[in-house]
Amino acid sequence: VVSLPTEEAAVKAGDPASVDTHHWDVWTTNGDGSGNVVSLPTEVLDLTNDQKQKQKSASKTTKSNIANNAHKQDNVKNNASGEHHKTSKGSDASSDAGTSDSSNTEAADGSAEGRRSGSGTTDDSVPDKGPPDGSEGVGMPEKGLDASDDKPSLPTGPGDGLVSDAAASSASTPNVVFVLFDDVGYNDFGYSSTDLKAATPTITKLGNEGVILSRYYTEPDCTPARSTILSGRYPITSGMSHSIVDLDSPWGLPTSHKLVSEQMSAAGYQTHLYGKWDIGHHDKAYWPTERGFDSYFGLLVKTYTGSNSYETHACGTGYTDLVEDLSNAYGYEGNYSTTMFGDAAAAQVLSHDATLGPLFMYIAFNAMHAPVSLPDEFEESDEYATITEGLTWSKRKEFAAGLYMGDQAIKSVVDALKTTGMYEDTVIIATSDNGGPSNSAGGPNGANNYPLRGYKGNVFDGGMRVPAFVHYPNGGAAMNGTTIDYVFHAADWYPTLVNGLAGKDWSLTSDGLNQWDMVTGVTQGPVRNETLLWLDYMSSGWGAILVGDYKFMKQGCKVWYDPDGSSYAMGDEDCSGDDDDESAYYRIYNLATDPEEQYNLYGNSDYSDVQAKLEERYCHYYNDVMTDNVYQEADKTGAFTAMEANDNFLTYWLENTEASVLYPKSDYTDFSLCDAYLTTATEALDATPPAPHGEHVSMHVNSAGESLLADYMSDGQRP
């Protein structure tokens, strides 16, 4: 345990965190794939000392104001008016206005698909689970490998990595508010939910007036998802491909990876974080304010624990997880965390000094991670009755009410943006870190992924495909009421924000792709054709890859969940058999015709060529791209000794640590599927020099050097 810095010790001693059917209608994914990313050294221009000092001063003033105005939320209050909010049963939260207008949309093949005006549907009915007989349109699809020549042009590759003074002082760019919910599922944002129409009036309005990303994929759990968003790296290239960071974890996302906060700061943004961190805290060097954020107010690990956890901020009996920058955050007990973080973020907006640069704000709620708690007496309020009307499952009711609190926290920020005149020029992004646990054994919280299969912690779409939207009033007609049905991955935020939105022509070390032009409507057609969804060598090659319409995965059998928490079976799988036999463990699904992942094509002789190519791509990542992970066993002695010496607040306990590998990939030989591809893959890559740890060259060819850009596309109309 290291000694605390003198100034911190003084503070601690003296001072008392419906998917409706319209979302399935386009699945065209012919595109350029995972990026042809070439990792090169990057130099970014740092802000001047004078600018940094001004930012720090402004940040301290804001946090002082927040601390002086800390108060317990007895009910749901508007940060601006102080009045109670009531959601009327007839509000716009219950309507998915607009019909699909294909006149101004175009897919990669020239058809009117892929980008749709009108983000909702007038059909509020629950999507059908599909005919049990596997009749035409739902049953076994045709394989239809389409070797179309209609390919978008490839990226030209990174620049020289240098940032000029002129680039750093370029014209003003939009503010950014990035909202990340915790464990919110595909069926939970009101604009596409089958049952939570009244729970998210703000989110529904922002989504319907923005760009809905209907095929947004993330990682299957908290830590890897957050590390991917913040670093732009797949977990297999960042060392984060196994497990999650807990309060006693002596590891985290290596500091060798520049975070988006560091890049946005270098681009002239004022950067602030409110809420959950969860990518490493054992060493001070891993903390937010050491990694590009000008200020931080939140919790360091995955969730709060115990009863009323959102108000106690407890991380175990007798311990607290709430931090301001590098110090304990005192005086907030009893404040409901969702509202508290929203109020703090709104206060930061109100105090923002635009002369110091635009605002980049990352709001990462611990909501809706279990155990979910609600403010005192909220269940007796009119709001609660409206929000939960028609819901029968107790956890779903609790979830809906908690999500409403998050929605109102976003409203507080939106109100502040409007008050300051920043709203029109602010990009608001909202999504979830992973799929909802639903009613599974892994921490059920009442979330739902209907009609997708699976849930948090597995690689069925229900575990990784979540709601997401981008709202930008100044984005023009192309960004108003649009739904995009192309794949967008969590790693894409990094280059999309830095290269796209901020307009910096910088060479970035990233597995993501810049999709800003696609989101804003400057270009038509998809950007990705291939996306590695997950891969973990410490779990016997468990993972998934998406190539075109086809998804290959190694995953045991998992069920579907209705919004009422009940499970059901579909297609030819009911999970009643042996999960470990080959036909159940290896899986291939054609998501164009089988989005609910009912019909496993693995081992089907009609798809032998598809299977071979999918396995080859999966094994390319396993054999040639994946680096050793940095996971380590818990250090309970170090973590708890440090907390007890720090007034029982979670803190760091190590100094000057470097990411170390205790469980190298070479020690794991129990995944034999990719052995057959070792020789051919090595021959194809023998001209490519080895990349440093955590970096790679992503090649979009197979072992024979043939392009994969147009493979795996299904023939015919998408459902």
mmCIF file of C-alpha atoms in Angstrom, residues 4 11-13 15-16 318-320 328 330 642-651:
data_model
loop_
_atom_site.group_PDB
_atom_site.id
_atom_site.type_symbol
_atom_site.label_atom_id
_atom_site.label_comp_id
_atom_site.label_asym_id
_atom_site.label_seq_id
_atom_site.Cartn_x
_atom_site.Cartn_y
_atom_site.Cartn_z
ATOM 1 C CA LEU A 4 -1.257 8.952 0.093
ATOM 2 C CA VAL A 11 -8.423 16.299 2.932
ATOM 3 C CA LYS A 12 -9.246 12.787 4.106
ATOM 4 C CA ALA A 13 -8.224 13.538 7.684
ATOM 5 C CA ASP A 15 -13.213 16.419 5.928
ATOM 6 C CA PRO A 16 -16.207 14.633 7.421
ATOM 7 C CA GLY A 318 -19.089 -0.317 5.231
ATOM 8 C CA TYR A 319 -17.307 0.905 2.066
ATOM 9 C CA THR A 320 -18.156 3.768 -0.310
ATOM 10 C CA ASN A 328 -13.215 11.074 -1.725
ATOM 11 C CA TYR A 330 -18.113 13.566 0.874
ATOM 12 C CA ALA A 642 -6.083 0.893 1.131
ATOM 13 C CA MET A 643 -9.823 1.528 1.636
ATOM 14 C CA GLU A 644 -9.518 1.199 5.384
ATOM 15 C CA ALA A 645 -6.652 3.707 5.353
ATOM 16 C CA ASN A 646 -8.768 6.036 3.188
ATOM 17 C CA ASP A 647 -11.797 6.515 5.433
ATOM 18 C CA ASN A 648 -13.380 3.387 3.889
ATOM 19 C CA PHE A 649 -13.611 4.966 0.421
ATOM 20 C CA LEU A 650 -12.480 3.013 -2.617
ATOM 21 C CA THR A 651 -9.104 4.232 -3.821
#
